[in-house]
Tab-separated table of C-alpha atoms (C1' of nucleotides) in Angstrom:
chain	number	residue	atom	x	y	z
A	1	UNK	CA	0.387	0.107	0.288
A	2	UNK	CA	3.081	2.025	-0.183
A	3	UNK	CA	1.823	5.608	-0.562
A	4	UNK	CA	3.106	7.140	-3.662
A	5	UNK	CA	4.367	11.248	-4.116
A	6	UNK	CA	2.807	13.839	-6.111
A	7	UNK	CA	5.223	14.093	-8.404
A	8	UNK	CA	5.667	10.224	-8.745
A	9	UNK	CA	2.164	9.864	-9.836
A	10	UNK	CA	2.421	12.364	-12.329
A	11	UNK	CA	5.155	10.828	-13.987
A	12	UNK	CA	3.112	7.501	-13.419
A	13	UNK	CA	0.629	9.137	-15.325
A	14	UNK	CA	2.943	11.133	-18.095
A	15	UNK	CA	4.879	7.369	-18.846
A	16	UNK	CA	1.520	5.543	-19.095
A	17	UNK	CA	0.771	6.648	-22.324
A	18	UNK	CA	4.281	6.531	-23.918
A	19	UNK	CA	7.971	6.273	-22.311
A	20	UNK	CA	10.182	9.669	-22.742
A	21	UNK	CA	13.611	10.364	-21.058
A	22	UNK	CA	13.736	12.509	-18.562
A	23	UNK	CA	14.926	15.846	-19.739
A	24	UNK	CA	11.383	15.335	-21.718
A	25	UNK	CA	9.629	14.133	-18.522
A	26	UNK	CA	10.382	17.783	-17.525
A	27	UNK	CA	9.466	20.371	-20.058
A	28	UNK	CA	6.553	18.170	-19.928
A	29	UNK	CA	5.910	18.880	-16.176
A	30	UNK	CA	6.378	22.143	-17.278
A	31	UNK	CA	4.093	22.505	-20.387
A	32	UNK	CA	1.711	20.515	-20.958
A	33	UNK	CA	0.091	19.787	-17.230
A	34	UNK	CA	-1.831	21.827	-15.644
A	35	UNK	CA	0.124	25.555	-15.216
A	36	UNK	CA	2.667	22.311	-13.102
A	37	UNK	CA	6.079	25.031	-12.184
A	38	UNK	CA	8.741	23.900	-13.716
A	39	UNK	CA	10.537	20.934	-11.566
A	40	UNK	CA	14.291	20.848	-11.310
A	41	UNK	CA	16.815	17.822	-12.693
A	42	UNK	CA	17.783	17.992	-9.137
A	43	UNK	CA	14.369	16.915	-7.912
A	44	UNK	CA	13.842	14.577	-10.748
A	45	UNK	CA	16.787	12.414	-11.272
A	46	UNK	CA	16.258	11.222	-8.013
A	47	UNK	CA	12.481	10.944	-8.098
A	48	UNK	CA	13.661	8.376	-11.690
A	49	UNK	CA	16.363	6.811	-9.590
A	50	UNK	CA	13.870	5.592	-6.258
A	51	UNK	CA	10.608	5.054	-8.997
A	52	UNK	CA	13.098	2.746	-10.928
A	53	UNK	CA	14.799	1.672	-7.762
A	54	UNK	CA	10.854	1.209	-6.030
A	55	UNK	CA	10.264	-1.187	-9.689
A	56	UNK	CA	7.758	1.254	-11.216
A	57	UNK	CA	9.172	2.004	-14.055
A	58	UNK	CA	11.928	0.676	-15.979
A	59	UNK	CA	15.344	2.601	-17.065
A	60	UNK	CA	16.242	1.629	-20.997
A	61	UNK	CA	19.596	3.088	-22.377
A	62	UNK	CA	19.380	1.636	-25.630
A	63	UNK	CA	17.701	4.030	-27.406
A	64	UNK	CA	16.917	2.510	-31.162
A	65	UNK	CA	20.249	1.923	-33.434
A	66	UNK	CA	22.369	4.934	-32.003
A	67	UNK	CA	26.443	3.978	-32.513
A	68	UNK	CA	27.119	2.371	-29.336
A	69	UNK	CA	30.240	4.377	-29.002
A	70	UNK	CA	30.528	6.826	-26.010
A	71	UNK	CA	27.773	8.360	-25.281
A	72	UNK	CA	25.705	7.414	-21.827
A	73	UNK	CA	22.881	10.074	-22.564
A	74	UNK	CA	19.376	9.161	-23.602
A	75	UNK	CA	17.491	6.593	-21.878
A	76	UNK	CA	13.737	6.168	-21.595
A	77	UNK	CA	12.204	5.683	-19.017
A	78	UNK	CA	8.688	3.574	-19.322
A	79	UNK	CA	6.188	1.886	-16.873
A	80	UNK	CA	6.532	-1.457	-15.706
A	81	UNK	CA	3.646	-3.739	-14.565
A	82	UNK	CA	4.064	-2.972	-11.275
A	83	UNK	CA	3.849	0.607	-11.546
A	84	UNK	CA	1.022	0.376	-14.384
A	85	UNK	CA	-0.959	-1.418	-11.679
A	86	UNK	CA	0.277	1.536	-8.873
A	87	UNK	CA	-0.809	3.556	-11.513
A	88	UNK	CA	-4.389	2.076	-11.886
A	89	UNK	CA	-4.283	1.579	-7.719
A	90	UNK	CA	-3.384	5.380	-7.012
A	91	UNK	CA	-6.611	6.102	-9.986
A	92	UNK	CA	-8.998	4.322	-7.912
A	93	UNK	CA	-8.363	5.787	-4.761
A	94	UNK	CA	-9.820	9.432	-4.436
A	95	UNK	CA	-7.433	8.715	-1.269
A	96	UNK	CA	-4.911	10.595	1.077
A	97	UNK	CA	-6.383	14.107	0.046
A	98	UNK	CA	-6.967	14.576	-3.928
A	99	UNK	CA	-7.748	17.927	-3.338
A	100	UNK	CA	-4.768	19.924	-1.603
A	101	UNK	CA	-4.153	22.632	-3.989
A	102	UNK	CA	-1.148	20.375	-5.698
A	103	UNK	CA	-2.296	17.411	-5.722
A	104	UNK	CA	-5.394	18.008	-7.728
A	105	UNK	CA	-4.385	19.452	-10.576
A	106	UNK	CA	-2.636	16.516	-10.991
A	107	UNK	CA	-5.186	14.970	-10.758
A	108	UNK	CA	-7.274	16.757	-12.738
A	109	UNK	CA	-4.388	16.144	-15.721
A	110	UNK	CA	-5.507	12.381	-15.522
A	111	UNK	CA	-9.378	12.551	-15.894
A	112	UNK	CA	-9.232	10.730	-18.924
A	113	UNK	CA	-7.300	7.718	-17.002
A	114	UNK	CA	-9.997	8.219	-14.062
A	115	UNK	CA	-13.549	6.350	-14.341
A	116	UNK	CA	-16.015	8.953	-13.295
A	117	UNK	CA	-17.244	8.293	-10.066
A	118	UNK	CA	-13.260	9.108	-8.535
A	119	UNK	CA	-14.068	12.228	-10.819
A	120	UNK	CA	-16.868	13.460	-9.114
A	121	UNK	CA	-15.368	12.555	-5.859
A	122	UNK	CA	-12.171	14.485	-5.813
A	123	UNK	CA	-13.968	17.092	-7.536
A	124	UNK	CA	-16.911	17.457	-4.814
A	125	UNK	CA	-13.700	16.564	-2.217
A	126	UNK	CA	-11.682	19.423	-4.153
A	127	UNK	CA	-15.508	21.965	-3.711
A	128	UNK	CA	-16.287	21.700	-0.086
A	129	UNK	CA	-12.262	22.137	0.608
A	130	UNK	CA	-12.896	25.687	-1.750
A	131	UNK	CA	-15.810	25.952	0.462
A	132	UNK	CA	-13.802	25.958	3.526
A	133	UNK	CA	-11.071	28.311	2.279
A	134	UNK	CA	-13.683	30.667	1.033
A	135	UNK	CA	-15.043	30.823	4.751
A	136	UNK	CA	-12.202	32.294	6.340
A	137	UNK	CA	-11.337	34.803	3.844
A	138	UNK	CA	-14.438	36.041	4.306
A	139	UNK	CA	-13.299	36.065	8.216
A	140	UNK	CA	-10.569	37.803	7.686
A	141	UNK	CA	-12.461	40.409	4.866
A	142	UNK	CA	-14.578	41.456	6.877
A	143	UNK	CA	-11.797	41.269	9.915
A	144	UNK	CA	-9.159	43.472	7.209
A	145	UNK	CA	-12.126	45.813	6.507
A	146	UNK	CA	-12.380	47.609	10.244
A	147	UNK	CA	-9.562	48.931	10.024
A	148	UNK	CA	-9.877	50.945	6.388
A	149	UNK	CA	-7.050	49.726	4.558
A	150	UNK	CA	-7.737	50.585	1.753
A	151	UNK	CA	-4.815	48.308	-0.297
A	152	UNK	CA	-5.283	45.641	2.078
A	153	UNK	CA	-8.759	45.115	1.835
A	154	UNK	CA	-8.374	45.218	-2.133
A	155	UNK	CA	-6.298	42.459	-1.404
A	156	UNK	CA	-8.506	40.241	0.198
A	157	UNK	CA	-11.365	41.321	-2.035
A	158	UNK	CA	-9.530	39.835	-5.024
A	159	UNK	CA	-8.605	36.878	-3.231
A	160	UNK	CA	-12.217	35.971	-2.276
A	161	UNK	CA	-13.168	36.516	-6.144
A	162	UNK	CA	-10.377	34.495	-6.422
A	163	UNK	CA	-11.967	31.619	-4.551
A	164	UNK	CA	-14.901	32.099	-5.518
A	165	UNK	CA	-14.848	31.524	-9.356
A	166	UNK	CA	-12.746	28.451	-8.319
A	167	UNK	CA	-15.881	26.939	-6.742
A	168	UNK	CA	-17.852	28.175	-9.932
A	169	UNK	CA	-15.485	26.575	-12.365
A	170	UNK	CA	-15.782	23.538	-9.836
A	171	UNK	CA	-20.217	23.223	-9.629
A	172	UNK	CA	-19.793	23.364	-14.077
A	173	UNK	CA	-17.656	20.939	-14.010
A	174	UNK	CA	-19.556	18.502	-11.625
A	175	UNK	CA	-22.664	19.373	-13.219
A	176	UNK	CA	-21.285	18.680	-16.266
A	177	UNK	CA	-20.171	15.185	-14.853
A	178	UNK	CA	-23.131	14.353	-13.194
A	179	UNK	CA	-25.395	15.669	-16.391
A	180	UNK	CA	-23.037	12.785	-18.602
A	181	UNK	CA	-23.640	9.714	-16.071
A	182	UNK	CA	-27.435	10.287	-15.689
A	183	UNK	CA	-28.213	10.333	-19.658
A	184	UNK	CA	-25.537	8.475	-21.394
A	185	UNK	CA	-23.903	11.674	-23.485
A	186	UNK	CA	-20.925	10.319	-24.922
A	187	UNK	CA	-18.462	10.243	-23.328
A	188	UNK	CA	-16.179	13.665	-23.903
A	189	UNK	CA	-17.790	15.565	-20.504
A	190	UNK	CA	-15.908	18.164	-21.740
A	191	UNK	CA	-16.793	21.671	-19.354
A	192	UNK	CA	-18.629	23.809	-22.125
A	193	UNK	CA	-18.541	26.691	-24.248
A	194	UNK	CA	-14.961	27.607	-24.451
B	1	UNK	CA	21.816	47.236	1.916
B	2	UNK	CA	21.400	44.350	3.873
B	3	UNK	CA	18.742	42.065	2.105
B	4	UNK	CA	15.656	41.283	3.940
B	5	UNK	CA	13.435	38.668	2.931
B	6	UNK	CA	9.781	38.444	2.237
B	7	UNK	CA	8.414	37.289	5.709
B	8	UNK	CA	11.074	39.961	7.390
B	9	UNK	CA	9.327	42.544	5.567
B	10	UNK	CA	6.447	41.298	6.435
B	11	UNK	CA	6.907	41.559	10.432
B	12	UNK	CA	9.105	44.881	9.917
B	13	UNK	CA	4.903	46.590	8.197
B	14	UNK	CA	2.992	44.720	10.972
B	15	UNK	CA	4.578	45.784	14.108
B	16	UNK	CA	5.182	49.413	12.649
B	17	UNK	CA	1.793	49.361	13.351
B	18	UNK	CA	2.319	47.719	17.223
B	19	UNK	CA	3.812	46.553	18.738
B	20	UNK	CA	2.618	42.239	19.146
B	21	UNK	CA	3.931	39.153	20.375
B	22	UNK	CA	5.008	36.399	18.041
B	23	UNK	CA	2.066	34.655	18.783
B	24	UNK	CA	-0.031	37.627	16.713
B	25	UNK	CA	2.375	37.778	14.629
B	26	UNK	CA	1.456	34.175	12.808
B	27	UNK	CA	-2.557	34.605	13.094
B	28	UNK	CA	-2.272	38.248	11.997
B	29	UNK	CA	0.289	36.052	9.213
B	30	UNK	CA	-2.833	33.867	9.013
B	31	UNK	CA	-5.390	36.556	8.635
B	32	UNK	CA	-5.318	40.409	7.813
B	33	UNK	CA	-2.130	39.636	5.848
B	34	UNK	CA	-3.306	38.881	1.836
B	35	UNK	CA	-4.513	35.173	2.200
B	36	UNK	CA	-1.065	34.074	3.323
B	37	UNK	CA	-0.638	30.613	4.514
B	38	UNK	CA	-0.656	30.384	7.924
B	39	UNK	CA	3.198	29.982	8.949
B	40	UNK	CA	4.340	27.712	11.660
B	41	UNK	CA	6.216	28.974	14.743
B	42	UNK	CA	9.445	26.894	13.760
B	43	UNK	CA	9.886	29.284	11.427
B	44	UNK	CA	8.791	32.158	12.764
B	45	UNK	CA	10.323	32.283	16.174
B	46	UNK	CA	13.558	31.434	14.510
B	47	UNK	CA	12.797	34.434	12.596
B	48	UNK	CA	11.783	37.004	15.502
B	49	UNK	CA	15.870	36.429	16.893
B	50	UNK	CA	17.318	36.616	13.957
B	51	UNK	CA	15.403	40.103	13.686
B	52	UNK	CA	16.483	41.342	17.032
B	53	UNK	CA	20.127	40.061	16.502
B	54	UNK	CA	19.596	42.333	13.538
B	55	UNK	CA	18.659	44.737	15.523
B	56	UNK	CA	15.948	45.417	13.444
B	57	UNK	CA	12.583	45.224	15.984
B	58	UNK	CA	13.696	44.876	20.267
B	59	UNK	CA	11.722	42.346	22.186
B	60	UNK	CA	10.107	43.789	25.725
B	61	UNK	CA	9.309	41.339	27.936
B	62	UNK	CA	7.826	43.571	30.906
B	63	UNK	CA	4.578	43.763	29.695
B	64	UNK	CA	2.923	46.563	31.972
B	65	UNK	CA	2.646	45.557	35.533
B	66	UNK	CA	2.234	42.134	36.249
B	67	UNK	CA	3.100	39.703	39.010
B	68	UNK	CA	6.840	39.515	38.309
B	69	UNK	CA	7.045	35.818	39.357
B	70	UNK	CA	7.460	33.448	37.290
B	71	UNK	CA	6.421	32.852	33.772
B	72	UNK	CA	8.939	34.035	31.234
B	73	UNK	CA	5.449	35.079	28.625
B	74	UNK	CA	4.637	37.330	26.196
B	75	UNK	CA	6.782	38.950	24.712
B	76	UNK	CA	5.813	41.845	22.623
B	77	UNK	CA	7.970	43.208	19.855
B	78	UNK	CA	8.741	46.591	19.300
B	79	UNK	CA	10.418	48.140	16.318
B	80	UNK	CA	13.445	49.943	16.963
B	81	UNK	CA	14.479	52.915	15.088
B	82	UNK	CA	16.578	50.692	12.995
B	83	UNK	CA	13.889	49.257	11.761
B	84	UNK	CA	11.893	52.031	11.381
B	85	UNK	CA	14.839	52.929	9.098
B	86	UNK	CA	15.094	49.359	7.269
B	87	UNK	CA	11.491	49.769	6.147
B	88	UNK	CA	11.312	52.460	5.034
B	89	UNK	CA	14.188	51.563	2.693
B	90	UNK	CA	12.451	48.594	1.927
B	91	UNK	CA	9.481	50.201	0.825
B	92	UNK	CA	10.971	52.527	-1.546
B	93	UNK	CA	12.472	50.397	-3.783
B	94	UNK	CA	10.243	48.140	-5.486
B	95	UNK	CA	13.915	46.435	-5.838
B	96	UNK	CA	14.886	42.921	-6.328
B	97	UNK	CA	10.915	41.856	-7.761
B	98	UNK	CA	8.704	42.810	-5.746
B	99	UNK	CA	6.237	41.175	-8.187
B	100	UNK	CA	6.837	37.185	-7.925
B	101	UNK	CA	4.071	35.560	-6.228
B	102	UNK	CA	5.010	35.357	-2.625
B	103	UNK	CA	6.082	38.779	-1.999
B	104	UNK	CA	3.717	40.682	-4.327
B	105	UNK	CA	1.258	40.243	-1.567
B	106	UNK	CA	2.672	41.382	1.693
B	107	UNK	CA	4.501	44.119	-1.395
B	108	UNK	CA	0.498	45.071	-1.488
B	109	UNK	CA	-0.575	44.830	1.510
B	110	UNK	CA	1.581	47.961	2.636
B	111	UNK	CA	0.492	49.686	0.150
B	112	UNK	CA	0.122	52.409	2.682
B	113	UNK	CA	2.520	53.492	3.483
B	114	UNK	CA	3.981	53.011	-0.063
B	115	UNK	CA	4.813	56.058	-2.455
B	116	UNK	CA	2.918	56.616	-5.635
B	117	UNK	CA	5.532	56.113	-7.630
B	118	UNK	CA	6.668	53.003	-6.429
B	119	UNK	CA	2.869	51.335	-6.153
B	120	UNK	CA	3.016	52.520	-9.691
B	121	UNK	CA	6.087	50.777	-10.903
B	122	UNK	CA	5.188	46.965	-8.587
B	123	UNK	CA	1.840	47.230	-10.074
B	124	UNK	CA	3.104	47.678	-13.695
B	125	UNK	CA	6.330	45.341	-12.426
B	126	UNK	CA	3.804	42.684	-11.917
B	127	UNK	CA	1.616	43.050	-15.348
B	128	UNK	CA	4.248	42.795	-16.862
B	129	UNK	CA	5.525	39.635	-15.162
B	130	UNK	CA	2.340	38.223	-15.463
B	131	UNK	CA	2.233	38.919	-18.795
B	132	UNK	CA	4.540	36.781	-19.269
B	133	UNK	CA	3.301	34.173	-17.438
B	134	UNK	CA	0.404	34.895	-20.283
B	135	UNK	CA	2.924	34.258	-23.506
B	136	UNK	CA	3.804	30.587	-21.546
B	137	UNK	CA	0.440	29.345	-20.365
B	138	UNK	CA	-0.957	30.543	-23.826
B	139	UNK	CA	1.731	28.258	-25.615
B	140	UNK	CA	1.116	25.372	-23.191
B	141	UNK	CA	-2.496	25.169	-23.956
B	142	UNK	CA	-1.947	25.671	-27.682
B	143	UNK	CA	0.182	22.181	-27.250
B	144	UNK	CA	-2.469	20.424	-24.863
B	145	UNK	CA	-5.263	21.396	-27.384
B	146	UNK	CA	-3.603	18.961	-30.161
B	147	UNK	CA	-3.401	15.539	-28.342
B	148	UNK	CA	-7.110	15.945	-27.749
B	149	UNK	CA	-7.319	15.418	-24.023
B	150	UNK	CA	-10.343	17.173	-22.753
B	151	UNK	CA	-9.865	17.371	-19.455
B	152	UNK	CA	-6.212	19.201	-19.667
B	153	UNK	CA	-6.919	21.207	-21.736
B	154	UNK	CA	-9.529	22.462	-19.156
B	155	UNK	CA	-7.376	22.959	-16.911
B	156	UNK	CA	-5.142	24.807	-19.069
B	157	UNK	CA	-8.341	26.696	-20.035
B	158	UNK	CA	-9.104	27.624	-16.570
B	159	UNK	CA	-5.356	28.259	-15.301
B	160	UNK	CA	-5.083	31.146	-18.367
B	161	UNK	CA	-8.327	32.857	-17.580
B	162	UNK	CA	-7.286	33.153	-13.568
B	163	UNK	CA	-4.511	34.785	-14.884
B	164	UNK	CA	-6.177	37.382	-17.723
B	165	UNK	CA	-8.520	38.036	-14.979
B	166	UNK	CA	-5.739	38.511	-12.237
B	167	UNK	CA	-3.829	41.094	-15.455
B	168	UNK	CA	-7.291	42.872	-15.232
B	169	UNK	CA	-7.533	43.465	-11.486
B	170	UNK	CA	-4.144	44.853	-11.908
B	171	UNK	CA	-5.218	47.458	-15.374
B	172	UNK	CA	-7.630	48.851	-12.710
B	173	UNK	CA	-5.321	49.602	-10.273
B	174	UNK	CA	-2.936	50.871	-12.308
B	175	UNK	CA	-5.626	53.287	-13.812
B	176	UNK	CA	-7.011	54.138	-10.484
B	177	UNK	CA	-3.359	54.419	-9.557
B	178	UNK	CA	-2.523	56.623	-12.342
B	179	UNK	CA	-5.157	59.139	-11.907
B	180	UNK	CA	-4.901	59.658	-8.252
B	181	UNK	CA	-1.672	61.035	-9.276
B	182	UNK	CA	-3.178	63.378	-12.334
B	183	UNK	CA	-5.795	64.483	-10.449
B	184	UNK	CA	-5.603	65.843	-7.067
B	185	UNK	CA	-8.231	63.202	-6.713
B	186	UNK	CA	-8.288	63.066	-2.209
B	187	UNK	CA	-5.464	60.580	-1.228
B	188	UNK	CA	-7.368	57.831	-0.552
B	189	UNK	CA	-6.811	55.668	-3.796
B	190	UNK	CA	-9.084	52.896	-3.461
B	191	UNK	CA	-10.208	50.689	-5.960
B	192	UNK	CA	-13.369	50.720	-7.501
B	193	UNK	CA	-16.939	50.364	-6.263
B	194	UNK	CA	-17.664	48.256	-3.493
C	1	DT	C1'	33.029	27.322	-34.737
C	2	DC	C1'	31.171	29.161	-31.462
C	3	DT	C1'	26.517	29.583	-29.430
C	4	DG	C1'	21.996	26.807	-27.843
C	5	DC	C1'	19.964	23.461	-26.889
C	6	DC	C1'	19.542	18.837	-25.297
C	7	DA	C1'	20.903	15.546	-21.877
C	8	DT	C1'	22.204	13.770	-17.091
C	9	DG	C1'	23.229	13.772	-12.527
C	10	DT	C1'	25.279	14.902	-7.547
C	11	DA	C1'	26.508	18.350	-2.732
C	12	DA	C1'	25.014	21.732	-0.468
C	13	DG	C1'	21.930	24.567	1.367
C	14	DC	C1'	17.490	27.430	1.969
C	15	DC	C1'	13.648	26.850	4.135
C	16	DG	C1'	9.454	25.529	5.870
C	17	DT	C1'	7.001	21.996	8.317
C	18	DT	C1'	6.476	18.852	11.942
C	19	DA	C1'	7.262	17.260	15.819
C	20	DC	C1'	8.390	18.099	20.424
C	21	DA	C1'	8.621	20.369	24.845
C	22	DT	C1'	6.583	23.895	28.501
C	23	DG	C1'	4.471	25.950	31.198
C	24	DA	C1'	0.156	30.483	31.491
C	25	DT	C1'	-4.392	32.246	31.627
C	26	DT	C1'	-9.108	31.830	29.667
C	27	DT	C1'	-13.489	29.853	29.486
C	28	DT	C1'	-16.895	26.268	30.414
D	1	DA	C1'	-11.462	20.855	37.478
D	2	DA	C1'	-10.716	19.925	32.924
D	3	DA	C1'	-10.503	22.574	28.499
D	4	DA	C1'	-9.642	25.544	25.557
D	5	DT	C1'	-6.130	28.997	23.489
D	6	DC	C1'	-2.251	31.293	24.561
D	7	DA	C1'	2.609	31.749	24.447
D	8	DT	C1'	7.295	30.719	23.031
D	9	DG	C1'	10.822	28.230	21.585
D	10	DT	C1'	13.728	23.658	19.504
D	11	DA	C1'	15.197	19.669	17.110
D	12	DA	C1'	15.335	16.132	13.545
D	13	DC	C1'	13.021	16.251	9.185
D	14	DG	C1'	12.363	16.189	3.800
D	15	DG	C1'	11.365	18.559	-0.605
D	16	DC	C1'	12.980	21.581	-3.880
D	17	DT	C1'	16.452	24.856	-5.455
D	18	DT	C1'	20.534	26.506	-7.122
D	19	DA	C1'	25.391	25.768	-8.633
D	20	DC	C1'	28.293	22.749	-9.732
D	21	DA	C1'	30.278	18.906	-13.281
D	22	DT	C1'	29.806	16.586	-17.854
D	23	DG	C1'	28.885	15.462	-22.207
D	24	DG	C1'	26.471	15.113	-27.534
D	25	DC	C1'	24.430	17.529	-31.086
D	26	DA	C1'	22.994	21.306	-34.313
D	27	DG	C1'	22.488	25.007	-36.918
D	28	DA	C1'	23.947	29.801	-37.431
DNA sequence: TCTGCCATGTAAGCCGTTACATGATTTT
DNA sequence: AAAATCATGTAACGGCTTACATGGCAGA
């Protein structure tokens, strides 16, 4: 039942589609997986090493037809069967708070690989998490208003608005998810107009 | 010219209004200074100690008329003259990137203590920083669209929207700041309706 | 040729949290 | 009298970045 950290999960998910080098993984984390901050190699490579050690991924150094001479470069990583199993487990449980700021984006980006029930659980978990935050921010706003500092108040007001929008976004997604489950609309559960 | 980290700056700003205990400082960081995450004591107290060592703040253990007996508690921290000077310096220069995500909120929350020119510089710096991000996110969105993953695309679309809104917010603030400088409207440069 | 991107890795250090340790004050 | 909250601090540990070290390959 060993736990998988966010980074490992993201990597697992990315490698499920195709084998990649560390370098490519890093780039994709920066662009294609949400507006995920770019990760440094100092974090990435040790993580890959750990995952190889844990048997979740395998390193393929051959890299299809190259002169074998000197280079040590271009190691392609791919999922092992254990890795696939682990990914499946991890995708099935919305467990251990998939609604943290960090984790949510990663989990969401893996939604096409996630079953509908789990998707809904995650979205609702996230929603209720944000509701809590909404209250906190509201309290903060009230308290700060009393202090008559226009800028600080504005900062809070804006922060509140941001959270409210995020809740609205989630509500739409949840609604979409539900109606896709009820009626048997084609599997594309895209969230609206765009 | 010693540099002041974000946390120290926030504390400096908070103590400029009134002396506070560590405990109170922590609570206020969590509520009144932006939606700033609650800071742990393991970070706060060592920081206060460093600041005392640097002569920026002074610890007052007397705490007005108490039986002197046993307790070691309730240390009120207040700015020293050096601390006031440092705060003034720090508020005057928009230096060393006041537009990072972390730093910006803190700098903004100190805007009433900041002169109009510096406010404008910070807002514009932040704006241009977000413009860069906007391009990055846009590229990411384009790239991700090609991969036909509805959820990942939606994640990016939402991320983009969030940044766009932030830019709009800044534009309003900048406009406000400018018109307050041009016309001599009363000093309250509050940002709009509300 | 030289610049810039591809590609892999290690070591040191920063910044923060969690867990621990202690005790006073206020509220129920 | 117990429970909650106020209040201060230390030590261990975790995760991530920065700086370093190395080298291949492509195009201007």
